[in-house]
Amino acid sequence: IMSKGTVVLAYSGGLDTSCILVWLKEQGYDVIAFLANIGQDEDFEAARKKAESLGAKKVFIEDLRSEFVEDFIWPSVQANAVYEDRYLLGTAVARPCIARQQVEIARKEGANFVSHGATGKGNDQIRFELTCYALYPEVKIIAPWRIPEFYNRFRGRTDLMEYAQSRAPADLYLMTKNPEDSPNTPDDLEIEFKNVFVGSPCLSLSGKHGVGRIDIVENRFIGMKSRGIYETPGGTILLKAHLDIETFTMDKEVRRIKQGLGIKFSELIYNGFWYSPECEFVQHCINKSQENVEGKVQLSVFKGQVYILGRESSKSLYNEELVSMDVQGDYDPCDASGFIRINAVRLREHHRLQGFSSTKQ
Amino acid sequence: IMSKGTVVLAYSGGLDTSCILVWLKEQGYDVIAFLANIGQDEDFEAARKKAESLGAKKVFIEDLRSEFVEDFIWPSVQANAVYEDRYLLGTAVARPCIARQQVEIARKEGANFVSHGATGKGNDQIRFELTCYALYPEVKIIAPWRIPEFYNRFRGRTDLMEYAQSRAPADLYLMTKNPEDSPNTPDDLEIEFKNVFVGSPCLSLSGKHGVGRIDIVENRFIGMKSRGIYETPGGTILLKAHLDIETFTMDKEVRRIKQGLGIKFSELIYNGFWYSPECEFVQHCINKSQENVEGKVQLSVFKGQVYILGRESSKSLYNEELVSMDVQGDYDPCDASGFIRINAVRLREHHRLQGFSSTKQ
Amino acid sequence: IMSKGTVVLAYSGGLDTSCILVWLKEQGYDVIAFLANIGQDEDFEAARKKAESLGAKKVFIEDLRSEFVEDFIWPSVQANAVYEDRYLLGTAVARPCIARQQVEIARKEGANFVSHGATGKGNDQIRFELTCYALYPEVKIIAPWRIPEFYNRFRGRTDLMEYAQSRAPADLYLMTKNPEDSPNTPDDLEIEFKNVFVGSPCLSLSGKHGVGRIDIVENRFIGMKSRGIYETPGGTILLKAHLDIETFTMDKEVRRIKQGLGIKFSELIYNGFWYSPECEFVQHCINKSQENVEGKVQLSVFKGQVYILGRESSKSLYNEELVSMDVQGDYDPCDASGFIRINAVRLREHHRLQGFSSTKQ
Amino acid sequence: IMSKGTVVLAYSGGLDTSCILVWLKEQGYDVIAFLANIGQDEDFEAARKKAESLGAKKVFIEDLRSEFVEDFIWPSVQANAVYEDRYLLGTAVARPCIARQQVEIARKEGANFVSHGATGKGNDQIRFELTCYALYPEVKIIAPWRIPEFYNRFRGRTDLMEYAQSRAPADLYLMTKNPEDSPNTPDDLEIEFKNVFVGSPCLSLSGKHGVGRIDIVENRFIGMKSRGIYETPGGTILLKAHLDIETFTMDKEVRRIKQGLGIKFSELIYNGFWYSPECEFVQHCINKSQENVEGKVQLSVFKGQVYILGRESSKSLYNEELVSMDVQGDYDPCDASGFIRINAVRLREHHRLQGFSSTKQ
């Protein structure tokens, strides 16, 4: 039989994408399995064998760890990216990294199709597909979990992970220790920001100390609320350290504008728009804001919590003499009276004119 | 000698405002000492006696605890008010509460002057004075720490607190236990939000468990960076619980808009504009957004950290059936394909048109 | 034959929706034609007869003029609603008004279906359908221009209007005179804002004087750019007059926040989210901001342009004495020195610290 | 007698700054008069002679026309800078340009002082002085209109301009014809944007046709409302043309973000923060957004109004085929159904859950 064409499938080695691999072959496609290494704990060679045994024409296992940190995690750290005040966007940031490579393979292998195992109600399908369309506009996407013949056949399978999530969150965590069982003495560490962050070896301490677990209800892009249980040990430390060094070295008003851009960036990442003109634009702006954001932050991790101990930077805008209570220096406290009184002009007018009288212009 | 008039002084019982009391009398003013009880640990009667012995014409000690919670803390909780991503605005929220009462006393007692012990480089002078000007536009303000004759005389005095702050932060905390010394087993608690929050007795648990300590560099309104060490045990729990119940019950897009208003509100509070037309406006809007934000949040506190255990609400917008992977119900996953493809129209155009050709309209 | 059910069709009397009426009947539906009178120039009785002759089971012609002004135009005027800095949202505001009534009829008549003649690439389909889903979640929508059997059959027909638009814009305008042919002397008018605007009879002057024509490229919600030629004579005058009275009576900082909300509101209207939680929320906030926005504005219209001649209001915040150059009154110009110097603290630090040296906290 | 030092005075040749020049000499300063040519209609040689005859030690007349256009007007055009929806910021943009040069002269001439004739209630004092402090932090500023000995002596003088403004606006305009007296036939023109705008000769047409007059009430930085009557003929045309070409060539979502930055930029300019870290940052971001904003806009000017006739660009994102009603091409209208239905998920939930029932997570 004639092949319908070649599909590059984002393959995880798990049950879901294994089913999809087989089903795609049944439908008449040649399947290339693609498995990205972004640092997860995985037996990649076992996955390769499994894919081959299921009939994959080729298997690509690609080490994306350094580009994941440099091109995706680092901009997110610079943005202090947090979705809805709490979610650190771990998987959201991984999707475009993986899909970019998948598209790259599809182009190289002359494949017209890509496929993935994301469900039809989630965010990952969107993150995955918008990246594909943006980087390979002519690509055709096969999303089995949105195809009735597929999902009607496989729906019965109880999703164990989902089941577990709704019942026993404590057992779900893979990277973080339960804070009750974590060490009884803190560990101190130092993170340096300069072009990128340095201190990665220290980041494993955060898992050991149970840092970065959250249990939230979040708003998916498609308009549903869902419950999410996440652990982001390294991201949590990086966020706290970066917030600290940033406020230390960045002008107040630049910070305000950049804060707004960071919130926008977080929404774009969450919604899958990493590869969009606006995300590129916002990322450029945020990057510009970071020109002087460099220095070292000392932290302590203990029982799920991160404490800032201090910070230092050659680009600090903190001026101990200016802020000191005992030194006036160039600062004249009388100026503050004028500052306050001018700020009050409007407030006093507002108060007075509550007994209004007609004026005419 | 003729009195220059009557001053209502925000009196703390401490060294600073005691000096000011005496100095104001020296300058020829009658002094009314005013001490607000907003829940701090203080020997109010001792302070009364001290003020009287220093020559205060009258002493007012006023219990503002319930209005502080209802009129100031509650709106801040509703707003998820946080300044520069970290500071929970404890003192910033207390200032307008205290100054409002001080102005009230000044009006009742026919005093034309008010005074305070805030320094000439800080935020509190602004918070204090903008409130006074807004509520009593004709008032005259005496800020001794901005008057050369005063500060030149008293500057020599070493500010012990400042001294301590820069050297031994750990000893500064009054309300929170050091997490290393806090209990080795978590405590669970529940907070209910309905018109206001209920669960105050539980809030003392947060101090016991060392919740809410931060060490930050912040940007003052007057344009200086300063280091701040804060503890906000109750506020930290309320913030986490409120964020949780809010996302559970509030529409996604309302949340986005409200998040921006909350950031604005936080800046207004920090900068001293509690009594301003814009703060009143923003507070009204935020309050409107909270109409359905009610329910209970279960939390656990342990070693400085707060964990959300669960939430329930009769106004929940979480729909387990809609979000379930096993039930399609009214939701057709095929719609997601169209949704994604339409969102991609713009991205694909962007990609294609990078080899531009001239078009004309 | 069994009917497939009843459809309420938004009927215009034109060729498009007449085709749809007939086609729906062919498909086996009972069709109720609904024609809204929102003030357009139309022979409603002729349309009724046409619908009846084409086989409509019932015809509803409803006068929505006053609710269109009060519930839709007025909130847009209060918001200074403008999309992408130029488009006054005329049709965008009409859609939810019409669809609301259509859904009302569908419910009353027990119809499970609604239908419309909007195309598959435009904004109107979205505005129409989101309103229907929001107000009647179980409704089923038939959009023939997105159904291949329909559009493949009718596509051939050249869309004359489109054709005309791209070639001879000047002939397209129905409500506004060509400014070259408009009167050679201005007309003056006055608009009063109080709860709603008064001055409607005067609004027809704007068409006579050629006010409110634009030729723009705009961004549709679905991510395409399209060219639009619009005339909004009355809206243009109302916008200019409202902007004027608003700045006259509203606090500066409230105005800033409200300006942002107005932009958000405009996007929501444009994108079809009139009936959404966030639009309801924003509308509530904007409405709150308008409490003191009342008064009269005098204008002159001439050759396509609107000139403000003056304004008056009992709620004016303009204080001639305060702003006068010759009277100091309560305002001490020396305060401005302090105001400026404090604002400069940060700028001077920024300049000085460009030769950075390491500081440590 | 010993000189108190050298002052560089921003000199206009008019009565005000002539008084200041003499007064500064009386106070014991050496005065350098500085007059900037930014394109105003002025007899510069007469002004030089006047300054010399009044005792200026030196007179600098500097042609800043090209740097005014390139460094100040052009970024404002790129930003579509408009303050409070109406004011095009003409003078606000000129101040930092003039003050930059003044500071330059002060540094070169070893002057420790600068002075200006701006009043103590206006915006110009702030724009002027913030620029000076930002670029020359140690400078000392003499603002006579805020010094009691000066203003008490000169206040009596009736300010003719102010007087005129409040009584006969029509006579105030210098650059624009009264539209009633302007030509009875339109003129067409073309403006090209590429790195900077080209079409300056055509800009004089706008004055001839009476374009760009406004009469507004605005909010000054210091919290007062004031009435302003402005004419910005060239700026008005540039704004309309730039808005047009920008929407034609810029992605929709980039436009949204950039619109917000443009509003921020406008406020910064108005308030005098041209030389601030945040303005530099925003300007950089806006500049980035303009990378593809180039092309030609055809316009017609007539009786005070500007009409867009068409636009063309090699970077256009307008895709006639994509948007056409008659061609489906790659666009599948069925996708719009999914797009709309997913957007409606949240709206339908909102509607349904208004009869709430308790859910628990």
XYZ file of N, CA and C in Angstrom, chain A residues 83-86 107 119-121 125-126 129-130 133-135 137 145-146 151 155 157 159 162 179-180 186 215-217 219-222 224-227 243-244 247-248 250 252 255-256 259 263 267 273 275-278 302-305 307-309 311 317-318 321-328 331 333-334 336-337 339-341 343-344 346-348 350-351, chain B residues 83-86 107 119-121 125-126 129-130 133-135 137 145-146 151 155 157 159 162 179-180 186 215-217 219-222 224-227 243-244 247-248 250 252 255-256 259 263 267 273 275-278 302-305 307-309 311 317-318 321-328 331 333-334 336-337 339-341 343-344 346-348 350-351:
516
model
N 2.551 32.758 35.625
C 1.187 32.842 35.102
C 0.189 32.923 36.245
N -0.694 33.858 36.162
C -1.727 34.042 37.183
C -1.139 34.044 38.591
N -0.071 34.760 38.745
C 0.583 34.999 40.041
C 1.222 33.771 40.692
N 1.119 32.588 40.071
C 1.646 31.439 40.792
C 2.362 30.375 39.973
N 11.146 19.094 8.437
C 11.665 19.739 7.227
C 12.817 18.920 6.638
N -3.922 16.219 24.708
C -5.371 16.018 24.679
C -6.086 17.216 24.066
N -7.372 17.044 23.839
C -8.166 18.050 23.141
C -8.755 19.118 24.023
N -8.434 19.096 25.304
C -8.955 20.121 26.202
C -7.861 20.932 26.864
N -1.683 21.118 23.435
C -2.010 21.027 22.021
C -1.802 22.376 21.327
N -2.177 23.445 22.021
C -2.085 24.776 21.419
C -0.630 25.215 21.338
N 1.016 23.226 18.583
C 0.598 23.463 17.197
C 0.877 24.887 16.727
N 0.720 25.850 17.626
C 1.036 27.221 17.194
C 2.521 27.324 16.832
N 2.814 25.703 13.321
C 2.283 26.558 12.250
C 3.170 27.780 12.027
N 3.700 28.317 13.137
C 4.514 29.528 12.999
C 5.815 29.247 12.268
N 6.398 28.092 12.515
C 7.721 27.812 11.960
C 7.656 27.007 10.669
N 4.572 26.824 8.176
C 3.152 27.160 7.951
C 2.386 26.124 7.131
N -5.993 12.878 19.703
C -6.976 13.057 20.777
C -8.114 13.995 20.404
N -8.040 14.559 19.201
C -9.170 15.349 18.718
C -9.881 14.650 17.563
N -10.184 8.823 19.622
C -10.488 8.970 21.041
C -11.680 8.139 21.480
N -10.637 6.085 24.679
C -11.096 6.874 25.808
C -11.258 6.048 27.064
N -9.664 3.690 28.497
C -8.461 3.623 29.324
C -8.514 4.675 30.436
N -7.182 7.210 32.855
C -5.936 7.943 32.933
C -5.445 7.945 34.375
N -4.181 11.271 35.969
C -5.305 12.132 36.333
C -5.968 11.643 37.612
N 8.712 18.585 52.330
C 9.419 19.433 53.296
C 9.475 18.823 54.689
N 8.474 18.034 55.039
C 8.542 17.413 56.364
C 9.715 16.431 56.476
N 19.442 24.308 57.041
C 19.404 24.978 55.734
C 20.695 24.761 54.968
N -0.191 23.821 44.474
C -1.471 23.172 44.159
C -2.427 24.313 43.841
N -2.776 24.452 42.562
C -3.563 25.619 42.151
C -4.731 25.235 41.245
N -5.662 26.149 41.128
C -6.643 26.106 40.047
C -6.235 27.199 39.076
N -6.541 28.971 34.890
C -7.418 29.187 33.731
C -6.723 28.799 32.452
N -7.182 27.750 31.828
C -6.608 27.349 30.549
C -6.984 28.338 29.452
N -6.195 28.331 28.387
C -6.439 29.235 27.266
C -7.826 29.000 26.673
N -8.263 27.756 26.651
C -9.548 27.470 26.013
C -10.736 27.819 26.903
N -11.419 26.960 30.216
C -11.814 26.111 31.339
C -10.886 26.373 32.512
N -11.411 26.136 33.691
C -10.553 26.117 34.868
C -10.098 24.681 35.093
N -8.844 24.506 35.467
C -8.391 23.156 35.798
C -7.505 23.221 37.026
N -7.403 22.096 37.697
C -6.531 22.041 38.850
C -5.162 21.572 38.403
N 14.382 38.292 40.881
C 13.604 39.429 41.371
C 14.473 40.316 42.249
N 15.297 39.668 43.051
C 16.124 40.426 43.977
C 17.184 41.247 43.260
N 15.615 44.225 41.142
C 15.200 45.445 41.841
C 16.413 46.214 42.356
N 17.493 45.502 42.586
C 18.726 46.104 43.090
C 19.429 46.952 42.030
N 17.921 47.830 38.743
C 17.091 48.426 37.697
C 16.348 49.652 38.226
N 13.489 52.229 39.023
C 12.122 52.008 39.485
C 11.082 52.038 38.364
N 11.384 49.316 35.866
C 10.854 48.105 36.490
C 9.333 47.989 36.335
N 8.653 49.095 36.539
C 7.190 49.074 36.409
C 6.754 48.669 35.007
N 7.619 45.128 34.361
C 6.713 44.210 35.079
C 5.481 43.905 34.228
N 4.308 40.242 32.603
C 2.990 39.600 32.741
C 2.460 39.215 31.360
N 1.651 35.360 29.828
C 0.409 34.935 29.183
C 0.668 34.373 27.795
N 2.057 31.151 22.482
C 2.504 32.099 21.458
C 3.993 32.422 21.534
N 6.372 31.564 19.603
C 6.794 32.005 18.274
C 5.719 32.865 17.643
N 5.666 34.093 18.071
C 4.704 35.045 17.506
C 5.419 36.380 17.431
N 4.938 37.265 16.566
C 5.604 38.573 16.474
C 5.587 39.305 17.814
N 4.486 39.198 18.552
C 4.400 39.953 19.793
C 5.318 39.385 20.863
N 15.470 25.999 52.847
C 15.164 25.247 54.062
C 13.683 24.919 54.111
N 13.366 23.655 54.159
C 11.987 23.199 54.399
C 10.988 23.851 53.431
N 11.324 23.838 52.158
C 10.380 24.318 51.158
C 10.417 25.811 50.918
N 11.247 26.522 51.677
C 11.253 27.977 51.559
C 12.628 28.476 51.115
N 15.155 31.844 51.261
C 15.400 33.120 51.931
C 16.561 33.839 51.262
N 16.358 35.113 51.004
C 17.447 35.927 50.457
C 18.331 36.378 51.619
N 19.614 36.156 51.490
C 20.534 36.582 52.547
C 21.231 37.892 52.195
N 22.866 40.457 48.543
C 23.094 40.595 47.106
C 24.244 41.574 46.894
N 22.095 50.141 41.925
C 21.629 51.528 42.018
C 21.326 51.903 43.468
N 21.632 50.994 44.376
C 21.443 51.266 45.798
C 22.587 52.159 46.256
N 24.687 55.953 51.054
C 24.810 57.288 51.628
C 23.549 58.110 51.392
N 23.021 58.003 50.170
C 21.821 58.775 49.835
C 20.655 58.402 50.736
N 20.527 57.121 51.035
C 19.355 56.660 51.761
C 19.538 56.737 53.275
N 20.764 56.966 53.713
C 21.050 56.958 55.152
C 20.274 58.035 55.907
N 19.843 57.684 57.100
C 19.132 58.661 57.920
C 20.060 59.692 58.530
N 21.333 59.385 58.581
C 22.242 60.265 59.289
C 23.019 61.213 58.388
N 22.931 60.988 57.092
C 23.676 61.834 56.165
C 22.697 62.534 55.242
N 22.784 63.831 55.132
C 21.907 64.515 54.181
C 22.567 64.601 52.815
N 21.071 65.690 49.360
C 19.622 65.615 49.451
C 19.117 66.604 50.486
N 16.064 67.593 52.700
C 14.754 67.067 53.102
C 13.631 68.077 52.905
N 13.965 69.349 52.849
C 12.905 70.345 52.623
C 12.244 70.134 51.262
N 11.275 67.533 50.072
C 10.162 66.602 50.224
C 8.860 67.345 50.543
N 8.954 68.447 51.276
C 7.741 69.216 51.575
C 7.082 69.699 50.291
N 7.528 68.479 47.302
C 7.094 67.286 46.561
C 5.716 66.839 47.045
N 5.576 66.794 48.352
C 4.303 66.332 48.912
C 3.196 67.347 48.632
N 3.514 68.603 48.802
C 2.472 69.617 48.613
C 1.989 69.676 47.159
N 2.063 67.127 45.078
C 1.248 65.922 44.909
C -0.131 66.075 45.545
N -0.213 66.960 46.532
C -1.500 67.141 47.209
C -2.416 68.141 46.511
N -3.896 68.255 43.693
C -5.036 67.581 43.096
C -5.968 67.007 44.163
N -5.395 66.459 45.218
C -6.213 65.835 46.267
C -7.013 66.884 47.024
N -6.371 68.029 47.256
C -7.073 69.092 47.973
C -8.187 69.675 47.104
N -9.823 68.098 44.851
C -10.877 67.090 44.822
C -11.775 67.227 46.052
N -11.135 67.439 47.172
C -11.884 67.542 48.428
C -12.734 68.803 48.443
N 3.592 45.118 46.632
C 4.401 46.141 45.966
C 5.668 45.523 45.400
N 5.937 45.804 44.176
C 7.144 45.300 43.505
C 7.318 43.799 43.699
N 6.234 43.085 43.556
C 6.193 41.615 43.566
C 6.482 40.964 44.913
N 6.790 41.763 45.951
C 7.195 41.097 47.187
C 6.695 41.717 48.485
N -9.709 68.176 63.746
C -10.930 68.929 63.445
C -11.767 69.130 64.704
N 10.704 60.396 58.918
C 11.917 61.069 58.461
C 11.707 61.704 57.084
N 12.708 62.470 56.668
C 12.586 63.254 55.441
C 12.997 62.522 54.186
N 13.338 61.251 54.313
C 13.740 60.494 53.126
C 12.831 59.300 52.870
N 6.324 59.772 55.607
C 5.986 61.192 55.597
C 4.940 61.483 54.515
N 5.104 60.842 53.370
C 4.213 61.118 52.244
C 2.847 60.500 52.510
N 1.119 62.618 55.146
C 0.739 63.985 54.798
C -0.284 64.043 53.670
N -0.158 63.143 52.693
C -1.171 63.162 51.631
C -2.544 62.847 52.216
N -3.688 66.132 53.939
C -4.107 67.157 52.978
C -5.414 66.778 52.287
N -5.571 65.494 52.002
C -6.775 65.054 51.283
C -8.014 65.218 52.146
N -7.880 64.955 53.426
C -9.063 64.950 54.297
C -9.252 66.267 55.037
N -7.862 69.800 53.901
C -6.987 70.539 52.976
C -6.327 71.763 53.597
N 11.515 66.301 61.175
C 12.692 65.721 60.535
C 13.005 66.358 59.184
N 12.186 67.313 58.755
C 12.541 68.080 57.561
C 12.881 69.531 57.896
N 16.449 68.819 62.913
C 17.278 67.648 62.595
C 18.769 67.900 62.815
N 20.189 64.970 64.973
C 20.730 64.010 64.027
C 21.789 63.106 64.658
N 22.129 61.585 67.425
C 21.562 60.381 68.016
C 21.660 59.206 67.019
N 20.559 56.073 65.268
C 19.290 55.377 65.171
C 19.524 53.882 65.354
N 17.906 51.367 62.842
C 18.617 51.365 61.569
C 19.926 50.589 61.683
N 12.152 30.102 61.364
C 11.679 28.793 60.893
C 12.515 27.630 61.409
N 13.783 27.845 61.648
C 14.596 26.739 62.185
C 14.131 26.326 63.581
N 3.427 20.408 60.892
C 2.589 21.472 60.336
C 1.316 21.665 61.150
N 13.471 39.923 53.029
C 14.610 40.840 53.041
C 14.745 41.329 51.603
N 14.380 42.579 51.379
C 14.331 43.068 49.990
C 15.009 44.435 49.845
N 15.317 44.769 48.606
C 15.617 46.152 48.252
C 14.405 46.663 47.498
N 12.032 50.238 45.948
C 12.117 51.586 45.407
C 11.149 52.509 46.120
N 11.679 53.434 46.880
C 10.808 54.411 47.534
C 10.197 55.367 46.524
N 9.079 56.001 46.950
C 8.406 56.950 46.066
C 9.342 58.087 45.676
N 10.195 58.517 46.602
C 11.051 59.664 46.296
C 12.245 59.298 45.419
N 14.616 56.771 45.741
C 15.795 56.088 46.282
C 15.481 54.611 46.412
N 16.521 53.810 46.341
C 16.368 52.403 46.699
C 16.711 52.257 48.165
N 15.972 51.427 48.889
C 16.322 51.172 50.278
C 16.139 49.696 50.572
N 16.837 49.249 51.584
C 16.688 47.865 51.976
C 15.606 47.767 53.030
N -5.706 34.556 46.801
C -5.340 34.250 45.414
C -6.001 32.948 44.985
N -6.031 31.998 45.889
C -6.570 30.695 45.547
C -8.086 30.754 45.319
N -9.056 32.789 42.057
C -8.912 32.120 40.755
C -9.961 31.024 40.593
N -10.397 30.498 41.708
C -11.400 29.423 41.692
C -12.782 29.940 41.294
N -13.424 33.347 39.941
C -13.491 34.526 39.086
C -13.181 34.152 37.650
N -11.667 34.185 34.018
C -10.281 34.386 33.590
C -9.970 35.821 33.144
N -10.197 38.385 35.815
C -8.994 38.255 36.630
C -7.823 39.052 36.050
N -7.625 38.963 34.754
C -6.528 39.691 34.114
C -6.647 41.191 34.342
N -6.149 42.017 37.915
C -4.738 41.913 38.304
C -4.005 43.240 38.050
N -2.276 45.817 40.856
C -0.915 46.354 40.837
C -0.952 47.871 40.989
N 0.616 50.231 44.135
C 1.486 51.392 43.984
C 0.889 52.618 44.656
N -1.240 57.346 48.386
C -2.453 57.910 47.781
C -3.724 57.162 48.155
N -6.122 58.052 50.068
C -7.249 58.978 49.903
C -7.035 59.846 48.676
N -7.318 59.283 47.544
C -7.203 60.007 46.279
C -8.351 59.556 45.415
N -8.741 60.375 44.440
C -9.850 59.960 43.570
C -9.549 58.644 42.858
N -8.306 58.454 42.429
C -7.976 57.252 41.668
C -7.983 56.016 42.551
N 3.968 25.528 57.778
C 5.065 24.700 58.260
C 6.396 25.345 57.878
N 7.201 25.643 58.881
C 8.583 26.079 58.653
C 8.672 27.250 57.662
N 7.831 28.247 57.881
C 7.926 29.447 57.066
C 7.170 29.392 55.758
N 6.563 28.259 55.462
C 5.894 28.104 54.175
C 4.390 27.851 54.368
N 1.048 26.062 52.494
C 0.622 25.139 51.439
C -0.889 25.138 51.342
N -1.386 25.217 50.117
C -2.824 25.124 49.900
C -3.191 23.644 49.856
N -4.172 23.261 50.642
C -4.606 21.856 50.633
C -5.855 21.649 49.787
N -9.847 23.801 48.362
C -10.736 24.958 48.404
C -12.139 24.506 48.060
N -16.280 28.373 39.648
C -16.443 28.246 38.193
C -15.708 27.017 37.666
N -15.165 26.243 38.576
C -14.497 25.010 38.193
C -15.560 23.959 37.884
N -16.619 18.159 35.248
C -17.037 17.368 34.092
C -16.489 17.956 32.795
N -16.565 19.287 32.702
C -16.098 19.960 31.496
C -14.619 19.698 31.255
N -13.848 19.697 32.338
C -12.407 19.630 32.203
C -11.899 18.185 32.147
N -12.773 17.245 32.476
C -12.343 15.849 32.559
C -11.850 15.313 31.222
N -10.815 14.481 31.293
C -10.292 13.887 30.073
C -11.179 12.774 29.541
N -12.030 12.257 30.385
C -12.799 11.088 29.978
C -14.213 11.403 29.512
N -14.617 12.624 29.727
C -15.983 13.006 29.352
C -15.917 14.131 28.319
N -16.568 13.950 27.198
C -16.592 15.046 26.229
C -17.763 15.971 26.492
N -18.620 19.501 24.998
C -17.387 20.042 24.420
C -16.922 19.164 23.269
N -13.946 18.333 20.936
C -12.507 18.599 20.791
C -12.131 19.071 19.393
N -12.944 18.768 18.401
C -12.641 19.244 17.049
C -12.640 20.764 16.979
N -11.315 22.668 18.933
C -9.975 23.159 19.264
C -9.116 23.288 18.011
N -9.327 22.391 17.031
C -8.563 22.511 15.782
C -8.823 23.849 15.109
N -10.001 26.542 16.515
C -9.494 27.585 17.403
C -7.996 27.807 17.167
N -7.276 26.713 17.107
C -5.827 26.828 16.927
C -5.501 27.359 15.534
N -6.210 26.858 14.537
C -5.898 27.290 13.172
C -6.193 28.777 12.957
N -6.108 31.032 15.350
C -5.045 31.739 16.063
C -3.736 31.725 15.282
N -3.588 30.721 14.417
C -2.347 30.625 13.651
C -2.356 31.463 12.376
N -2.494 34.572 11.723
C -1.587 35.701 11.845
C -0.120 35.234 11.891
N 0.115 34.139 12.601
C 1.491 33.656 12.747
C 2.025 33.133 11.426
N 1.154 32.470 10.687
C 1.587 31.942 9.393
C 1.838 33.084 8.409
N 2.768 36.047 9.156
C 4.021 36.678 9.593
C 5.217 35.930 9.021
N 5.128 34.614 9.083
C 6.236 33.799 8.596
C 6.385 33.925 7.094
